[in-house]
GROMACS .gro file of N, CA and C in nm:
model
  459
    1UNK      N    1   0.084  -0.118   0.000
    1UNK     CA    2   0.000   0.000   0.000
    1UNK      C    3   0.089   0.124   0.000
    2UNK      N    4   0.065   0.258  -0.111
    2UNK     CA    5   0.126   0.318  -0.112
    2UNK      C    6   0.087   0.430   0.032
    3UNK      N    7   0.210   0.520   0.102
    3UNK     CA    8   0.165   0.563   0.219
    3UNK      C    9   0.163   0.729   0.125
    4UNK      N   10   0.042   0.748   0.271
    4UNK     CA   11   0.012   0.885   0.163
    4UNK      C   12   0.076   1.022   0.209
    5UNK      N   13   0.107   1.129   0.107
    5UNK     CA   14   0.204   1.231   0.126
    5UNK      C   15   0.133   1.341   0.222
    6UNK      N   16  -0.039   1.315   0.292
    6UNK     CA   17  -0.044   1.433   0.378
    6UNK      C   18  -0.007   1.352   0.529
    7UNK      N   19   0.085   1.442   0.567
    7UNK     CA   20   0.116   1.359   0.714
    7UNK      C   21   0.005   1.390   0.841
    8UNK      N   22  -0.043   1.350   0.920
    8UNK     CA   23  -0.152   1.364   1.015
    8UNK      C   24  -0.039   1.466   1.130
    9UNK      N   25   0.077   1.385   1.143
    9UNK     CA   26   0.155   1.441   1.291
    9UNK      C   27   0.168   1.636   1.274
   10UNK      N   28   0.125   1.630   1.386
   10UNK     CA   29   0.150   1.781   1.388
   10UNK      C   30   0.050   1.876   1.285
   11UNK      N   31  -0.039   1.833   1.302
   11UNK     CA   32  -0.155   1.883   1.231
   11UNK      C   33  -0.235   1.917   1.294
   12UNK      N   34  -0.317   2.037   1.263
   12UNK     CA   35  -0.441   2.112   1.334
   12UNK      C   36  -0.580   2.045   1.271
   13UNK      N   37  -0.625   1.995   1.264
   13UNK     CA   38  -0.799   1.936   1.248
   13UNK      C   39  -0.905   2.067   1.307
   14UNK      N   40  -0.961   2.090   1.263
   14UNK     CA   41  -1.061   2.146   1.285
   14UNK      C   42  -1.230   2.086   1.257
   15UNK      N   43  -1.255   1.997   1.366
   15UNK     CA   44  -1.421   1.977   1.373
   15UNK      C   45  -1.516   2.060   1.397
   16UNK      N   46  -1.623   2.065   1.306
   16UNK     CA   47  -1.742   2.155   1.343
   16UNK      C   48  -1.876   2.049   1.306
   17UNK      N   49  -1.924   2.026   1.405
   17UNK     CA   50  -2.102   1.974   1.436
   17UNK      C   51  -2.104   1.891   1.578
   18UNK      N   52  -2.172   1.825   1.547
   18UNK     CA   53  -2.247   1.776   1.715
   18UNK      C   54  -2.209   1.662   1.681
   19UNK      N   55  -2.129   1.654   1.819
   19UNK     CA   56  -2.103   1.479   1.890
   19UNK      C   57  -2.160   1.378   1.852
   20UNK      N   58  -2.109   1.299   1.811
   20UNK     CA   59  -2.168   1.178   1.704
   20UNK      C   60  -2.054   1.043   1.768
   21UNK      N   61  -2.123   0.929   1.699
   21UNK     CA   62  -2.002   0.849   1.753
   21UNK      C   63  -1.925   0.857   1.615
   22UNK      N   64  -1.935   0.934   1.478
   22UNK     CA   65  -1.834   0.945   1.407
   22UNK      C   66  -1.713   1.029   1.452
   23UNK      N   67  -1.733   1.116   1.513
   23UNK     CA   68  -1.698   1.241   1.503
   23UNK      C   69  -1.604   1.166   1.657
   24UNK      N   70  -1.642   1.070   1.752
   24UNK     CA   71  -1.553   1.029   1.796
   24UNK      C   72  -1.418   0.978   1.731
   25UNK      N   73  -1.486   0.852   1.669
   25UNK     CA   74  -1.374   0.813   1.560
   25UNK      C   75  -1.279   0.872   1.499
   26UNK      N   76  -1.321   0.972   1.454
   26UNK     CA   77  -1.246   1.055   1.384
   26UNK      C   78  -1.138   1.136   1.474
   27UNK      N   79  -1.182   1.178   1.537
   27UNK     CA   80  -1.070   1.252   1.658
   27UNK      C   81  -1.013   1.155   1.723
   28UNK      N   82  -1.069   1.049   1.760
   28UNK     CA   83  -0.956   0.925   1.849
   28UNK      C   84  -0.845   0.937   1.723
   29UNK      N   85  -0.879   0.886   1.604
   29UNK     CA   86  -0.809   0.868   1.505
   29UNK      C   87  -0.735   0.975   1.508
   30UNK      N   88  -0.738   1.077   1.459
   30UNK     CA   89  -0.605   1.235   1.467
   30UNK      C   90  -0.546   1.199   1.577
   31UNK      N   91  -0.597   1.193   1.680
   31UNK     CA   92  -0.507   1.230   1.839
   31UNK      C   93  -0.444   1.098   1.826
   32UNK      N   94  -0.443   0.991   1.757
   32UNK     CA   95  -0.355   0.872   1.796
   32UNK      C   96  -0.226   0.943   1.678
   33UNK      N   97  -0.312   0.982   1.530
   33UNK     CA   98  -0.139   1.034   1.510
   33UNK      C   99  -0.109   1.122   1.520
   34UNK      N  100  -0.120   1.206   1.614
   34UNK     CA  101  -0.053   1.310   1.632
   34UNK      C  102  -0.084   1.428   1.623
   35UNK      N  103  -0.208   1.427   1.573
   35UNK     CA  104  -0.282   1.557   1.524
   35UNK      C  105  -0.293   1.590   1.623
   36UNK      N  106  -0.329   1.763   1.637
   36UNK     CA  107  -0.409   1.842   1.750
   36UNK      C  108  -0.576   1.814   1.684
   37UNK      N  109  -0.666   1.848   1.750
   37UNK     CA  110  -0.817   1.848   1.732
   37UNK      C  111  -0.865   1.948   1.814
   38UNK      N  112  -0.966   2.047   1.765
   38UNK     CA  113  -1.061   2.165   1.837
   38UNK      C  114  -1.177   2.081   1.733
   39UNK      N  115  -1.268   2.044   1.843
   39UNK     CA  116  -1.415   2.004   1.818
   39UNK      C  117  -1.503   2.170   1.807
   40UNK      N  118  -1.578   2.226   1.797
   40UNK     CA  119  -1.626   2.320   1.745
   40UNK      C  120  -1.796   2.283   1.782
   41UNK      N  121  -1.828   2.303   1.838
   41UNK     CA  122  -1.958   2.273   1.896
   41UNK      C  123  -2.064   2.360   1.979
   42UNK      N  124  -2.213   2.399   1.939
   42UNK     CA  125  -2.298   2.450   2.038
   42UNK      C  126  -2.300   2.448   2.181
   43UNK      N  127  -2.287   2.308   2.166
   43UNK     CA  128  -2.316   2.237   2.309
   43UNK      C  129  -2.151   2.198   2.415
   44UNK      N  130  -2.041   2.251   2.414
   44UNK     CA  131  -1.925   2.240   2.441
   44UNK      C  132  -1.943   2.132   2.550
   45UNK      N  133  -2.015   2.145   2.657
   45UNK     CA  134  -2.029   2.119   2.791
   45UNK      C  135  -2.028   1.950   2.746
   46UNK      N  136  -2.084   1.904   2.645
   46UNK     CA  137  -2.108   1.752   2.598
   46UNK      C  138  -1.965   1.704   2.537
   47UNK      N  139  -1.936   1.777   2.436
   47UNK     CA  140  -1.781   1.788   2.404
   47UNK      C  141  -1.675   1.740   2.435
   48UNK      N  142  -1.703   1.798   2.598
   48UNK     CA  143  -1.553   1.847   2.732
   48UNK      C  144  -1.512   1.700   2.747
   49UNK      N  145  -1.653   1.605   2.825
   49UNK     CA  146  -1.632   1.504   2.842
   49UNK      C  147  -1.554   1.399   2.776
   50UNK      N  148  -1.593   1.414   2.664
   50UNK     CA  149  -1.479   1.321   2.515
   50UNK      C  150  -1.374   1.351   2.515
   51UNK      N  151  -1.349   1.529   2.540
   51UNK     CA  152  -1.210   1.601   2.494
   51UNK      C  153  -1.155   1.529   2.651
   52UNK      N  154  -1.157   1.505   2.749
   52UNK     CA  155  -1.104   1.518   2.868
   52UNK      C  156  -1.033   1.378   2.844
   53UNK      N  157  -1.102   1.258   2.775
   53UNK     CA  158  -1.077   1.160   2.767
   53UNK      C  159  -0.970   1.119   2.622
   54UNK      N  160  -0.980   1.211   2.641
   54UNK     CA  161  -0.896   1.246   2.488
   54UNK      C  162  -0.757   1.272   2.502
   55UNK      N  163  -0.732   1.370   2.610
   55UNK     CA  164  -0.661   1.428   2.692
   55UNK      C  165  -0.578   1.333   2.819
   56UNK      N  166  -0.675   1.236   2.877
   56UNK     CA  167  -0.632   1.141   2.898
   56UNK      C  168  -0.534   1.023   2.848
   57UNK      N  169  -0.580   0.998   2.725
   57UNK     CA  170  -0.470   0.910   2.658
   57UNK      C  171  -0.330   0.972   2.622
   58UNK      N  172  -0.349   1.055   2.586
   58UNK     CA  173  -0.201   1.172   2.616
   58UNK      C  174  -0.116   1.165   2.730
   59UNK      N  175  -0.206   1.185   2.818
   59UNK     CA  176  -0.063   1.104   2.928
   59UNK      C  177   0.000   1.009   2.937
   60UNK      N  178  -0.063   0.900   2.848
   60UNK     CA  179  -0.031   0.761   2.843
   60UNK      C  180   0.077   0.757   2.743
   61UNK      N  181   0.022   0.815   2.623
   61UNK     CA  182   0.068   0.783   2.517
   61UNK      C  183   0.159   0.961   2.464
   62UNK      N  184   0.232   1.049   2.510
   62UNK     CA  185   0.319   1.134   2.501
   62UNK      C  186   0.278   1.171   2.332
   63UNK      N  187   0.304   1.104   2.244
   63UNK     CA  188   0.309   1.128   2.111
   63UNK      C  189   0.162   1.148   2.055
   64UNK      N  190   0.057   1.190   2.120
   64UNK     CA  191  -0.053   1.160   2.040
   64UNK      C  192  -0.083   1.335   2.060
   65UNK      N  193  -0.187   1.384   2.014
   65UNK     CA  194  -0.191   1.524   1.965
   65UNK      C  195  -0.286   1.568   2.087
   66UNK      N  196  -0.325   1.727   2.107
   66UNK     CA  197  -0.422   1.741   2.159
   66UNK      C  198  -0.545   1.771   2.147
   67UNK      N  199  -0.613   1.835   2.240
   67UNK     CA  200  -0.780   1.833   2.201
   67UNK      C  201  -0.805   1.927   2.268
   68UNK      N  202  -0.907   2.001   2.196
   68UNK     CA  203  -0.997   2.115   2.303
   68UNK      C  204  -1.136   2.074   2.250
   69UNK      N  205  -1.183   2.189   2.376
   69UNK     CA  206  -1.381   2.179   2.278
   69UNK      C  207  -1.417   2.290   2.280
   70UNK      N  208  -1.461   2.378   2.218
   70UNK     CA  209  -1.464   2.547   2.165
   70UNK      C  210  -1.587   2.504   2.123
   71UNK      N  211  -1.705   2.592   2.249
   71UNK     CA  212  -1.836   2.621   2.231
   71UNK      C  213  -1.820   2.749   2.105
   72UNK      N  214  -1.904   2.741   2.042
   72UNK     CA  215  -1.950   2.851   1.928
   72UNK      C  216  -2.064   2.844   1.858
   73UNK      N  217  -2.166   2.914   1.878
   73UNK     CA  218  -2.315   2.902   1.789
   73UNK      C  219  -2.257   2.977   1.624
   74UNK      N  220  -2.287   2.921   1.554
   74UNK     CA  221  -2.196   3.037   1.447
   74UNK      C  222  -2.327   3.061   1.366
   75UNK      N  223  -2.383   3.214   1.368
   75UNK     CA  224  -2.436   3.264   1.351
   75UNK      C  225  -2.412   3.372   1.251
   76UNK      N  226  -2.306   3.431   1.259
   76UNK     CA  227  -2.254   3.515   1.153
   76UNK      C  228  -2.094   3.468   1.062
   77UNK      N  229  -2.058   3.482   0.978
   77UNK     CA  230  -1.896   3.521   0.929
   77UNK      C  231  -1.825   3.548   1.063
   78UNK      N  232  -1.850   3.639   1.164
   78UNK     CA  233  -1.734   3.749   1.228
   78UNK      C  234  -1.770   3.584   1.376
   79UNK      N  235  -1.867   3.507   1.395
   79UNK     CA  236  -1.858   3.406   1.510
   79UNK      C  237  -1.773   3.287   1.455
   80UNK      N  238  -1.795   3.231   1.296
   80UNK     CA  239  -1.665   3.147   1.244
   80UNK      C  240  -1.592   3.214   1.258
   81UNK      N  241  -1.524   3.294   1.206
   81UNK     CA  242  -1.398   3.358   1.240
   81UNK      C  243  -1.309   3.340   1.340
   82UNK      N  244  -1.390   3.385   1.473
   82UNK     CA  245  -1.360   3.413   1.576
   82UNK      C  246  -1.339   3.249   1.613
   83UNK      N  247  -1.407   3.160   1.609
   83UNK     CA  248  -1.403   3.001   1.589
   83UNK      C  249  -1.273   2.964   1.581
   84UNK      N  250  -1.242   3.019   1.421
   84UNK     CA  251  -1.101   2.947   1.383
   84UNK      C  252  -1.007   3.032   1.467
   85UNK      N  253  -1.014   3.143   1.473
   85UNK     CA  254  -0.897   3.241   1.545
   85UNK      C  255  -0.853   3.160   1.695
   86UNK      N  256  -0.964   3.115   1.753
   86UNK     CA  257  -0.939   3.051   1.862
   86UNK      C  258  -0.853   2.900   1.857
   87UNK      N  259  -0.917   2.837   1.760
   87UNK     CA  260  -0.826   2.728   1.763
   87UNK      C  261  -0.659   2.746   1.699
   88UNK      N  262  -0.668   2.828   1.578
   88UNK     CA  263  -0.528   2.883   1.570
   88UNK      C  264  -0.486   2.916   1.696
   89UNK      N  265  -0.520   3.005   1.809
   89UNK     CA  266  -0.410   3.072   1.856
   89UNK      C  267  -0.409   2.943   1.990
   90UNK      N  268  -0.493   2.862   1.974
   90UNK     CA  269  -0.448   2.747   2.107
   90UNK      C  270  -0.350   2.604   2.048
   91UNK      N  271  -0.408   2.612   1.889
   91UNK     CA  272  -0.257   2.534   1.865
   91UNK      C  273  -0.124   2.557   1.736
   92UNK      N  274  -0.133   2.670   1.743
   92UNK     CA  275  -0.074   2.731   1.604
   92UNK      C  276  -0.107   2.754   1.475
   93UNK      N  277  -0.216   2.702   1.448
   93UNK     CA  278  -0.245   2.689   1.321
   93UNK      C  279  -0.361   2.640   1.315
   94UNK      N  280  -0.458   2.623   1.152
   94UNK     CA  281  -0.533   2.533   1.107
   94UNK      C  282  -0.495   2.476   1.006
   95UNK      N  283  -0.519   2.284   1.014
   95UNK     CA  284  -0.495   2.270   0.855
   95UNK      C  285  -0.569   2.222   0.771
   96UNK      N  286  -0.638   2.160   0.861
   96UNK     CA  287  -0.793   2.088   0.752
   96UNK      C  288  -0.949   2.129   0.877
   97UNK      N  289  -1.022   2.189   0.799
   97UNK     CA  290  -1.145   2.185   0.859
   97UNK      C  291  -1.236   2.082   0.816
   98UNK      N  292  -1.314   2.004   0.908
   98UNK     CA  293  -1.410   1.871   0.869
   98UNK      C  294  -1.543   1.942   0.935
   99UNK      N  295  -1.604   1.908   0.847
   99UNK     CA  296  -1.806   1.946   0.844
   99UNK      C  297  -1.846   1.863   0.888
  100UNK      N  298  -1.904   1.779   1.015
  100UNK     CA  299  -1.970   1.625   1.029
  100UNK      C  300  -2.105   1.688   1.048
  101UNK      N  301  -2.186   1.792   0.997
  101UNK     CA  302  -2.308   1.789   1.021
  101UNK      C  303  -2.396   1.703   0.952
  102UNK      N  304  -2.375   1.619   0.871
  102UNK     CA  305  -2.412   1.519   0.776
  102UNK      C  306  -2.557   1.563   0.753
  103UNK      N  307  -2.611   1.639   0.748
  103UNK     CA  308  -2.734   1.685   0.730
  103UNK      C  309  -2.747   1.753   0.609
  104UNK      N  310  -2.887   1.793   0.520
  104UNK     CA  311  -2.855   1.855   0.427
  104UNK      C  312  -2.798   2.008   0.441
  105UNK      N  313  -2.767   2.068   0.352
  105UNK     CA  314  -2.676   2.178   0.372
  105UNK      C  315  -2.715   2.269   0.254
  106UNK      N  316  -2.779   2.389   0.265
  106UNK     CA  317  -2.779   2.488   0.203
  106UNK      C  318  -2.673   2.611   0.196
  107UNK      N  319  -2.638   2.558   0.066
  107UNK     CA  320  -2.513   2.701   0.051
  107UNK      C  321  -2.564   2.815  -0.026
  108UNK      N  322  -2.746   2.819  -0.051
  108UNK     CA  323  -2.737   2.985  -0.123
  108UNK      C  324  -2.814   3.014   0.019
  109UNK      N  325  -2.826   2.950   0.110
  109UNK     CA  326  -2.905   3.051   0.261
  109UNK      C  327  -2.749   3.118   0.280
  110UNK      N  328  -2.804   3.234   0.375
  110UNK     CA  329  -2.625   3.350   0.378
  110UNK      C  330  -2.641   3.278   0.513
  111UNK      N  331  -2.719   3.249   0.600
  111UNK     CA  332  -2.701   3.238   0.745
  111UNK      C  333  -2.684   3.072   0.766
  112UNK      N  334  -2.666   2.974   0.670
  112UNK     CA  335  -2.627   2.818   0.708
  112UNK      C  336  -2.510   2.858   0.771
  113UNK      N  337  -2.458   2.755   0.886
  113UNK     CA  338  -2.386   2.746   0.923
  113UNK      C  339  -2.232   2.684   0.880
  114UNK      N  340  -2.287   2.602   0.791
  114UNK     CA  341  -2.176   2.588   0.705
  114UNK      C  342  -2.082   2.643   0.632
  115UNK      N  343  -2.213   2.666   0.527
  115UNK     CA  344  -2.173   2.772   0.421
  115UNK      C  345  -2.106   2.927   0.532
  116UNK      N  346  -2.114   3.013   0.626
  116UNK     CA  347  -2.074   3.064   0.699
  116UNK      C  348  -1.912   3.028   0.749
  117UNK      N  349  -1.896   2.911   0.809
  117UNK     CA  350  -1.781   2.869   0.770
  117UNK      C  351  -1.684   2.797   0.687
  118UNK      N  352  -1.761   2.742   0.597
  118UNK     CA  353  -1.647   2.757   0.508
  118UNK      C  354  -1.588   2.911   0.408
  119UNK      N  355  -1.692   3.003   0.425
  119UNK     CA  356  -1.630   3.110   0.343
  119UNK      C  357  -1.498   3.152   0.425
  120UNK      N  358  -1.527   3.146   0.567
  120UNK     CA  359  -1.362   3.177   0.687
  120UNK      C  360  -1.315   3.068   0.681
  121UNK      N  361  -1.298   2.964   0.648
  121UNK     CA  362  -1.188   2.875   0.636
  121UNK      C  363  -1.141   2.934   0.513
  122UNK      N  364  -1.214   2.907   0.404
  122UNK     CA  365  -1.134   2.912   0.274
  122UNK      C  366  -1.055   3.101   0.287
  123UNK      N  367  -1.126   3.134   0.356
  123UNK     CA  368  -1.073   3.281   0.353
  123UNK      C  369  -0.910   3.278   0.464
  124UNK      N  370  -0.936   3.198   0.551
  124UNK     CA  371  -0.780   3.178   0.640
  124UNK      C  372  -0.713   3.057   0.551
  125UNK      N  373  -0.768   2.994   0.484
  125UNK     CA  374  -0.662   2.902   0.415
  125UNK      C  375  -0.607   2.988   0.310
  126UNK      N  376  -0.671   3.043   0.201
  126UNK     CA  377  -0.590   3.135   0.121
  126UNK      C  378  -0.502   3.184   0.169
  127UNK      N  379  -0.487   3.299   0.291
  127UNK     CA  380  -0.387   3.364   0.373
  127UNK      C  381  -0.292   3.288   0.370
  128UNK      N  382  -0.289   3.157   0.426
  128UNK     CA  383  -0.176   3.034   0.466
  128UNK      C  384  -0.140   2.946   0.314
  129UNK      N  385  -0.222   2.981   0.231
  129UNK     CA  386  -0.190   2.926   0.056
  129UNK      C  387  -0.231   2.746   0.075
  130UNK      N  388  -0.268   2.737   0.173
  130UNK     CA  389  -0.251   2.570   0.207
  130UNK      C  390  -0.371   2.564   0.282
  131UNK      N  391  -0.467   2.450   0.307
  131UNK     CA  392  -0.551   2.364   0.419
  131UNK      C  393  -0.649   2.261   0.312
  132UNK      N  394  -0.742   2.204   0.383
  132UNK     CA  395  -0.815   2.080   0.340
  132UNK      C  396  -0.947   2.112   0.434
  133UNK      N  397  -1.028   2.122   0.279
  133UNK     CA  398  -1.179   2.113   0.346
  133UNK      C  399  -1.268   1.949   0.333
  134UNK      N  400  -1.348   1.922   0.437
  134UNK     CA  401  -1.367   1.789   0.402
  134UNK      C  402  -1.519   1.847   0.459
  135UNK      N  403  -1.624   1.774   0.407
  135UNK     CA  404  -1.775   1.738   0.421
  135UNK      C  405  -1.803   1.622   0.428
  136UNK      N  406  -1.856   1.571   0.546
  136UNK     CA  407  -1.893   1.449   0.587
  136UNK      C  408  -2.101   1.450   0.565
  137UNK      N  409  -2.091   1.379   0.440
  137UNK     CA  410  -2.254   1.388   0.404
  137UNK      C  411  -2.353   1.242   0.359
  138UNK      N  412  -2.441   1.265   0.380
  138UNK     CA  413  -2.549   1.142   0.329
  138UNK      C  414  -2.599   1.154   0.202
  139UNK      N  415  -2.562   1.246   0.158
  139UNK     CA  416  -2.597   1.288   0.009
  139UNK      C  417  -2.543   1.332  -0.114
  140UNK      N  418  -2.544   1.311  -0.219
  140UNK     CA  419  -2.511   1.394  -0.342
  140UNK      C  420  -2.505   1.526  -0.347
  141UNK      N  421  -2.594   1.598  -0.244
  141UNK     CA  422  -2.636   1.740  -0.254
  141UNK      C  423  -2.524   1.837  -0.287
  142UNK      N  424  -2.442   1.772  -0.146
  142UNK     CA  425  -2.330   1.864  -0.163
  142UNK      C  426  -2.249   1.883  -0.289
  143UNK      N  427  -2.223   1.784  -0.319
  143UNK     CA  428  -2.124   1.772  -0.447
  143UNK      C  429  -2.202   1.832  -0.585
  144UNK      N  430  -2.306   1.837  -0.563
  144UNK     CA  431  -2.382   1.926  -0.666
  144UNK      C  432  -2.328   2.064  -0.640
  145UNK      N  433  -2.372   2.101  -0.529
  145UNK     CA  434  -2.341   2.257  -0.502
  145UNK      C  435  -2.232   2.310  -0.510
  146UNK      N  436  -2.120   2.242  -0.488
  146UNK     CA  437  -1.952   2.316  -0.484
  146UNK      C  438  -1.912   2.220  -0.648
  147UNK      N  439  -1.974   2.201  -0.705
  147UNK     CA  440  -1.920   2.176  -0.835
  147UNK      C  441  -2.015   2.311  -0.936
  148UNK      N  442  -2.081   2.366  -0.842
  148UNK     CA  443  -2.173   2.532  -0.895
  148UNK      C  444  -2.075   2.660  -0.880
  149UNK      N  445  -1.997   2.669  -0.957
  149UNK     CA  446  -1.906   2.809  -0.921
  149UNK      C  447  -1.914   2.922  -0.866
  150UNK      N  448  -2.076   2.934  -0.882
  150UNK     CA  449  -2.154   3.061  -0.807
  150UNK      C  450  -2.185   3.059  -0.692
  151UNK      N  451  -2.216   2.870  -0.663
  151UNK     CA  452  -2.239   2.877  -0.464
  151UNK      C  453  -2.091   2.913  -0.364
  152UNK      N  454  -1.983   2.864  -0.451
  152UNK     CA  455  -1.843   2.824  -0.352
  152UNK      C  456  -1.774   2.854  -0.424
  153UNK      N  457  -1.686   2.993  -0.422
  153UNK     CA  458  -1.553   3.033  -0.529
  153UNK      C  459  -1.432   2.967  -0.523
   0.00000   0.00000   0.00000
């Protein structure tokens, strides 16, 4: 199997939706290689508990990445923002943001939450010339819409 050229170690992840047992997976997975993880969530207080345990295996295991949980309702551009600004400045950076709202997703509403952040990701990834957007979905929908030049530049 060929191994692949994006390395996980020392990587910023950025999660945004509600606690799922994917969204476990997925962060056990980063924090075993090395990644940092900021979960991004309404409900933080539900979050903490996972992140704490998260945080836990880190003592065990020295080499595995860390974790926060950053309550944020994102309601406007300037509350993503402020989202990513936070997890940048708690672990240096962002490098891939992941969507697990697996729900459908409107990108011509201005106030989805999505669509809201990804315009500040893609707007802090340009700055940095580099990151990875990922959408975790049940549907075709999406891939309709960001293959529309007019919904996602």
């Amino acid at each position: 199997m060929a191994e692949s050229s994006f390395k996980l170690n020392d990587k910023t992840i950025l999660i945004y939706g509600p606690i799922h047992p994917i969204v476990h997976s997925l962060a056990g997975r980063f924090i075993e290689e090395g990644s940092d993880v900021a979960l991004i969530d309404p409900t933080a207080n539900e979050s903490s508990r996972f992140i704490n345990n998260l945080m836990d295996m880190r003592q065990i295991h020295p080499h595995y990445g860390r974790s926060a949980a950053l309550e944020f309702h994102i309601t406007d551009r300037e509350v993503a923002k402020e989202a990513i600004s936070r997890a940048a400045e708690l672990f240096g950076s962002v490098d891939v943001f992941i969507d697990v709202s697996l729900g459908a997703r409107d990108f011509t509403d201005n106030t989805e939450p999505t669509k809201l952040f990804t315009e500040e990701v893609l707007h802090f990834f340009q700055g940095r010339r580099k990151g990875r957007i990922i959408y975790l979905t049940y549907s075709n929908d999406l891939l309709r819409v960001t293959n529309d030049k007019k919904s996602i530049k």
